[in-house]
C-alpha cells in the first residue's frame, strides 16, 4: 500500500497579481470556485463555462494592471489554488471592495487567505485607498470567522444578496 500524499504546503505558493498569461489557469480556478461555493459568486458555473476563452483572456489582461481593479492568485507552480480581487469602491473613494476570495479545499487553513488579502491590501494602499470592505453571506460562519482572524470587523450593515433575494450579506471592514 502506498502512503497518502503529503498535504500541500502553502509556503510553496507565490501570491501575486495575475498576468495575461494566466488566463487559462484562471478560467480553471474560476470554474472550481463556482463548483465549490456557488452562492459566493455572482455567476453560475454554467455561465462561466459558456464564456469563450477570449473573454477570460481580456478580463485577466484588464485586471493585471492599474488601480481600478486587480486580481491576485496563489500560484504553487501548476494549477492556481487561490484568488482574491479588489476594486475601487464606486461610492467611497478611500475604500477597496474585496471580492471573489477563494482558496482551494486542500490548501485551506494554511494562511493563504491572509496572504491573498494582504496582496489586495498592499495594492489598495499603493492606489491611495486605506480601507478594505467585503460582504459575506449571512450564515457562512466559516468565512466570517476566517475574515475576523485576518482583521475584518462586522460593521452591522446587512444588504440583500445580489442574486438570491431570500438571502442577506453582512459587511465587514478593516484597514488596508
PDB file of C-alpha atoms in Angstrom:
ATOM      1  CA  UNK A   1       0.000   0.000   0.000  1.00  0.00           C
ATOM      2  CA  UNK A   2       1.337   3.427  -0.923  1.00  0.00           C
ATOM      3  CA  UNK A   3       1.250   6.175   1.693  1.00  0.00           C
ATOM      4  CA  UNK A   4      -1.205   9.027   1.310  1.00  0.00           C
ATOM      5  CA  UNK A   5       0.282  12.060  -0.423  1.00  0.00           C
ATOM      6  CA  UNK A   6       1.551  14.782   1.870  1.00  0.00           C
ATOM      7  CA  UNK A   7      -0.782  17.758   2.170  1.00  0.00           C
ATOM      8  CA  UNK A   8       0.252  20.798   0.150  1.00  0.00           C
ATOM      9  CA  UNK A   9       2.458  23.377   1.825  1.00  0.00           C
ATOM     10  CA  UNK A  10       1.104  26.903   1.380  1.00  0.00           C
ATOM     11  CA  UNK A  11       4.624  28.298   1.650  1.00  0.00           C
ATOM     12  CA  UNK A  12       5.295  26.854  -1.805  1.00  0.00           C
ATOM     13  CA  UNK A  13       2.621  29.080  -3.364  1.00  0.00           C
ATOM     14  CA  UNK A  14       3.586  32.503  -4.617  1.00  0.00           C
ATOM     15  CA  UNK A  15       0.893  35.146  -4.117  1.00  0.00           C
ATOM     16  CA  UNK A  16       0.996  37.676  -6.934  1.00  0.00           C
ATOM     17  CA  UNK A  17      -1.103  39.786  -9.264  1.00  0.00           C
ATOM     18  CA  UNK A  18      -2.491  37.904 -12.244  1.00  0.00           C
ATOM     19  CA  UNK A  19      -0.720  38.153 -15.586  1.00  0.00           C
ATOM     20  CA  UNK A  20      -2.257  37.926 -19.050  1.00  0.00           C
ATOM     21  CA  UNK A  21      -0.572  34.519 -19.440  1.00  0.00           C
ATOM     22  CA  UNK A  22      -2.699  33.208 -16.524  1.00  0.00           C
ATOM     23  CA  UNK A  23      -5.980  33.292 -18.480  1.00  0.00           C
ATOM     24  CA  UNK A  24      -6.412  29.519 -18.966  1.00  0.00           C
ATOM     25  CA  UNK A  25      -5.413  28.678 -15.392  1.00  0.00           C
ATOM     26  CA  UNK A  26      -7.644  31.478 -14.096  1.00  0.00           C
ATOM     27  CA  UNK A  27     -10.580  30.066 -16.044  1.00  0.00           C
ATOM     28  CA  UNK A  28      -9.997  26.645 -14.459  1.00  0.00           C
ATOM     29  CA  UNK A  29      -9.821  28.206 -10.996  1.00  0.00           C
ATOM     30  CA  UNK A  30     -12.994  30.203 -11.643  1.00  0.00           C
ATOM     31  CA  UNK A  31     -14.893  27.023 -12.547  1.00  0.00           C
ATOM     32  CA  UNK A  32     -13.559  25.349  -9.383  1.00  0.00           C
ATOM     33  CA  UNK A  33     -14.656  28.348  -7.297  1.00  0.00           C
ATOM     34  CA  UNK A  34     -18.180  28.218  -8.689  1.00  0.00           C
ATOM     35  CA  UNK A  35     -18.491  24.450  -8.257  1.00  0.00           C
ATOM     36  CA  UNK A  36     -17.272  24.635  -4.647  1.00  0.00           C
ATOM     37  CA  UNK A  37     -19.126  27.760  -3.459  1.00  0.00           C
ATOM     38  CA  UNK A  38     -21.953  28.633  -5.864  1.00  0.00           C
ATOM     39  CA  UNK A  39     -23.645  31.231  -3.627  1.00  0.00           C
ATOM     40  CA  UNK A  40     -20.449  33.187  -3.001  1.00  0.00           C
ATOM     41  CA  UNK A  41     -20.053  34.464  -6.550  1.00  0.00           C
ATOM     42  CA  UNK A  42     -22.231  36.397  -8.965  1.00  0.00           C
ATOM     43  CA  UNK A  43     -22.486  33.897 -11.798  1.00  0.00           C
ATOM     44  CA  UNK A  44     -23.295  30.243 -12.224  1.00  0.00           C
ATOM     45  CA  UNK A  45     -20.852  27.581 -13.268  1.00  0.00           C
ATOM     46  CA  UNK A  46     -22.865  27.154 -16.499  1.00  0.00           C
ATOM     47  CA  UNK A  47     -22.483  30.868 -17.308  1.00  0.00           C
ATOM     48  CA  UNK A  48     -18.748  30.777 -16.624  1.00  0.00           C
ATOM     49  CA  UNK A  49     -18.216  27.572 -18.593  1.00  0.00           C
ATOM     50  CA  UNK A  50     -20.059  29.044 -21.590  1.00  0.00           C
ATOM     51  CA  UNK A  51     -17.843  32.145 -21.697  1.00  0.00           C
ATOM     52  CA  UNK A  52     -15.290  31.935 -24.519  1.00  0.00           C
ATOM     53  CA  UNK A  53     -11.606  31.843 -23.601  1.00  0.00           C
ATOM     54  CA  UNK A  54     -11.046  35.162 -25.370  1.00  0.00           C
ATOM     55  CA  UNK A  55     -13.327  36.831 -22.790  1.00  0.00           C
ATOM     56  CA  UNK A  56     -11.324  35.327 -19.908  1.00  0.00           C
ATOM     57  CA  UNK A  57      -8.113  36.477 -21.541  1.00  0.00           C
ATOM     58  CA  UNK A  58      -9.436  40.031 -21.958  1.00  0.00           C
ATOM     59  CA  UNK A  59     -10.630  40.161 -18.346  1.00  0.00           C
ATOM     60  CA  UNK A  60      -7.312  38.898 -16.987  1.00  0.00           C
ATOM     61  CA  UNK A  61      -5.379  41.382 -19.111  1.00  0.00           C
ATOM     62  CA  UNK A  62      -7.597  44.183 -17.765  1.00  0.00           C
ATOM     63  CA  UNK A  63      -7.135  43.298 -14.065  1.00  0.00           C
ATOM     64  CA  UNK A  64      -3.397  42.687 -14.402  1.00  0.00           C
ATOM     65  CA  UNK A  65      -2.594  46.403 -14.316  1.00  0.00           C
ATOM     66  CA  UNK A  66      -3.832  49.715 -12.996  1.00  0.00           C
ATOM     67  CA  UNK A  67      -5.533  50.955  -9.835  1.00  0.00           C
ATOM     68  CA  UNK A  68      -9.240  50.486 -10.579  1.00  0.00           C
ATOM     69  CA  UNK A  69      -9.427  46.710 -10.237  1.00  0.00           C
ATOM     70  CA  UNK A  70      -6.936  43.917  -9.631  1.00  0.00           C
ATOM     71  CA  UNK A  71      -6.889  40.173  -9.084  1.00  0.00           C
ATOM     72  CA  UNK A  72      -4.322  38.216  -7.102  1.00  0.00           C
ATOM     73  CA  UNK A  73      -3.655  34.480  -7.191  1.00  0.00           C
ATOM     74  CA  UNK A  74      -1.865  31.839  -5.175  1.00  0.00           C
ATOM     75  CA  UNK A  75       0.405  30.008  -7.600  1.00  0.00           C
ATOM     76  CA  UNK A  76       2.320  26.911  -6.442  1.00  0.00           C
ATOM     77  CA  UNK A  77       3.692  26.399  -9.945  1.00  0.00           C
ATOM     78  CA  UNK A  78       0.871  24.497 -11.593  1.00  0.00           C
ATOM     79  CA  UNK A  79      -2.830  24.800 -11.015  1.00  0.00           C
ATOM     80  CA  UNK A  80      -3.777  28.083  -9.308  1.00  0.00           C
ATOM     81  CA  UNK A  81      -5.041  27.413  -5.762  1.00  0.00           C
ATOM     82  CA  UNK A  82      -6.330  30.758  -4.513  1.00  0.00           C
ATOM     83  CA  UNK A  83      -7.761  34.080  -5.608  1.00  0.00           C
ATOM     84  CA  UNK A  84      -8.753  37.476  -4.238  1.00  0.00           C
ATOM     85  CA  UNK A  85      -9.847  40.512  -6.177  1.00  0.00           C
ATOM     86  CA  UNK A  86     -10.087  44.173  -5.302  1.00  0.00           C
ATOM     87  CA  UNK A  87     -11.784  47.113  -6.954  1.00  0.00           C
ATOM     88  CA  UNK A  88     -12.179  50.767  -6.172  1.00  0.00           C
ATOM     89  CA  UNK A  89     -15.492  51.358  -4.431  1.00  0.00           C
ATOM     90  CA  UNK A  90     -17.816  53.335  -6.696  1.00  0.00           C
ATOM     91  CA  UNK A  91     -19.270  55.127  -3.635  1.00  0.00           C
ATOM     92  CA  UNK A  92     -16.309  55.619  -1.278  1.00  0.00           C
ATOM     93  CA  UNK A  93     -13.026  56.890  -2.757  1.00  0.00           C
ATOM     94  CA  UNK A  94     -10.915  55.614   0.177  1.00  0.00           C
ATOM     95  CA  UNK A  95     -12.264  52.050   0.033  1.00  0.00           C
ATOM     96  CA  UNK A  96     -11.297  48.955  -1.929  1.00  0.00           C
ATOM     97  CA  UNK A  97     -14.019  46.330  -2.230  1.00  0.00           C
ATOM     98  CA  UNK A  98     -12.547  42.843  -1.812  1.00  0.00           C
ATOM     99  CA  UNK A  99     -14.315  40.262  -3.974  1.00  0.00           C
ATOM    100  CA  UNK A 100     -14.144  36.681  -5.246  1.00  0.00           C
ATOM    101  CA  UNK A 101     -11.995  35.395  -2.388  1.00  0.00           C
ATOM    102  CA  UNK A 102     -11.291  31.681  -2.647  1.00  0.00           C
ATOM    103  CA  UNK A 103      -8.776  29.069  -1.523  1.00  0.00           C
ATOM    104  CA  UNK A 104      -8.893  25.500  -2.891  1.00  0.00           C
ATOM    105  CA  UNK A 105     -10.030  22.976  -0.274  1.00  0.00           C
ATOM    106  CA  UNK A 106      -6.706  21.160   0.060  1.00  0.00           C
ATOM    107  CA  UNK A 107      -4.922  24.470   0.659  1.00  0.00           C
ATOM    108  CA  UNK A 108      -7.252  25.921   3.307  1.00  0.00           C
ATOM    109  CA  UNK A 109      -6.126  26.575   6.839  1.00  0.00           C
ATOM    110  CA  UNK A 110      -2.519  27.343   5.917  1.00  0.00           C
ATOM    111  CA  UNK A 111      -2.558  31.122   5.743  1.00  0.00           C
ATOM    112  CA  UNK A 112      -3.232  31.626   2.028  1.00  0.00           C
ATOM    113  CA  UNK A 113      -6.391  33.623   2.716  1.00  0.00           C
ATOM    114  CA  UNK A 114      -4.404  36.133   4.746  1.00  0.00           C
ATOM    115  CA  UNK A 115      -1.651  36.326   2.133  1.00  0.00           C
ATOM    116  CA  UNK A 116      -4.157  36.911  -0.679  1.00  0.00           C
ATOM    117  CA  UNK A 117      -5.989  39.640   1.252  1.00  0.00           C
ATOM    118  CA  UNK A 118      -2.651  41.231   2.192  1.00  0.00           C
ATOM    119  CA  UNK A 119      -1.792  41.406  -1.520  1.00  0.00           C
ATOM    120  CA  UNK A 120      -5.091  43.222  -2.165  1.00  0.00           C
ATOM    121  CA  UNK A 121      -4.392  45.488   0.833  1.00  0.00           C
ATOM    122  CA  UNK A 122      -0.897  46.423  -0.404  1.00  0.00           C
ATOM    123  CA  UNK A 123      -2.287  47.232  -3.860  1.00  0.00           C
ATOM    124  CA  UNK A 124      -5.096  49.253  -2.253  1.00  0.00           C
ATOM    125  CA  UNK A 125      -2.620  51.322  -0.219  1.00  0.00           C
ATOM    126  CA  UNK A 126      -0.441  51.899  -3.304  1.00  0.00           C
ATOM    127  CA  UNK A 127      -3.545  53.185  -5.077  1.00  0.00           C
ATOM    128  CA  UNK A 128      -4.386  55.574  -2.229  1.00  0.00           C
ATOM    129  CA  UNK A 129      -7.239  53.635  -0.652  1.00  0.00           C
ATOM    130  CA  UNK A 130      -6.584  52.934   3.060  1.00  0.00           C
ATOM    131  CA  UNK A 131      -9.629  50.742   3.800  1.00  0.00           C
ATOM    132  CA  UNK A 132     -10.912  47.333   2.685  1.00  0.00           C
ATOM    133  CA  UNK A 133     -14.561  46.248   2.646  1.00  0.00           C
ATOM    134  CA  UNK A 134     -16.148  42.924   1.778  1.00  0.00           C
ATOM    135  CA  UNK A 135     -19.513  41.238   2.060  1.00  0.00           C
ATOM    136  CA  UNK A 136     -20.141  37.661   3.137  1.00  0.00           C
ATOM    137  CA  UNK A 137     -23.375  35.657   3.095  1.00  0.00           C
ATOM    138  CA  UNK A 138     -25.112  35.713   6.482  1.00  0.00           C
ATOM    139  CA  UNK A 139     -24.739  32.195   7.863  1.00  0.00           C
ATOM    140  CA  UNK A 140     -21.415  31.461   6.165  1.00  0.00           C
ATOM    141  CA  UNK A 141     -19.779  31.153   9.572  1.00  0.00           C
ATOM    142  CA  UNK A 142     -16.575  29.556   8.264  1.00  0.00           C
ATOM    143  CA  UNK A 143     -15.860  32.553   6.033  1.00  0.00           C
ATOM    144  CA  UNK A 144     -16.983  35.013   8.711  1.00  0.00           C
ATOM    145  CA  UNK A 145     -14.553  33.526  11.260  1.00  0.00           C
ATOM    146  CA  UNK A 146     -11.736  33.448   8.702  1.00  0.00           C
ATOM    147  CA  UNK A 147     -12.223  37.123   7.849  1.00  0.00           C
ATOM    148  CA  UNK A 148     -12.307  38.049  11.545  1.00  0.00           C
ATOM    149  CA  UNK A 149      -8.997  36.214  12.052  1.00  0.00           C
ATOM    150  CA  UNK A 150      -7.356  38.437   9.437  1.00  0.00           C
ATOM    151  CA  UNK A 151      -8.635  41.670  10.923  1.00  0.00           C
ATOM    152  CA  UNK A 152     -12.058  42.337   9.439  1.00  0.00           C
ATOM    153  CA  UNK A 153     -14.838  43.507  11.749  1.00  0.00           C
ATOM    154  CA  UNK A 154     -18.577  43.238  11.227  1.00  0.00           C
ATOM    155  CA  UNK A 155     -19.976  46.733  10.579  1.00  0.00           C
ATOM    156  CA  UNK A 156     -23.557  45.732  11.400  1.00  0.00           C
ATOM    157  CA  UNK A 157     -24.625  46.630   7.850  1.00  0.00           C
ATOM    158  CA  UNK A 158     -26.749  43.986   6.117  1.00  0.00           C
ATOM    159  CA  UNK A 159     -27.568  44.092   2.423  1.00  0.00           C
ATOM    160  CA  UNK A 160     -29.600  41.874   0.091  1.00  0.00           C
ATOM    161  CA  UNK A 161     -27.660  39.120  -1.661  1.00  0.00           C
ATOM    162  CA  UNK A 162     -27.123  40.296  -5.253  1.00  0.00           C
ATOM    163  CA  UNK A 163     -28.606  37.175  -6.887  1.00  0.00           C
ATOM    164  CA  UNK A 164     -30.681  35.324  -4.256  1.00  0.00           C
ATOM    165  CA  UNK A 165     -33.384  37.622  -2.897  1.00  0.00           C
ATOM    166  CA  UNK A 166     -34.099  35.469   0.182  1.00  0.00           C
ATOM    167  CA  UNK A 167     -30.507  35.794   1.396  1.00  0.00           C
ATOM    168  CA  UNK A 168     -28.600  38.632   3.046  1.00  0.00           C
ATOM    169  CA  UNK A 169     -24.949  39.552   3.195  1.00  0.00           C
ATOM    170  CA  UNK A 170     -23.091  41.232   6.020  1.00  0.00           C
ATOM    171  CA  UNK A 171     -20.479  43.903   5.511  1.00  0.00           C
ATOM    172  CA  UNK A 172     -17.016  43.685   7.065  1.00  0.00           C
ATOM    173  CA  UNK A 173     -14.195  46.225   7.007  1.00  0.00           C
ATOM    174  CA  UNK A 174     -10.557  46.615   8.017  1.00  0.00           C
ATOM    175  CA  UNK A 175      -7.665  48.947   7.324  1.00  0.00           C
ATOM    176  CA  UNK A 176      -5.723  48.170   4.163  1.00  0.00           C
TER     177      UNK A 176
END
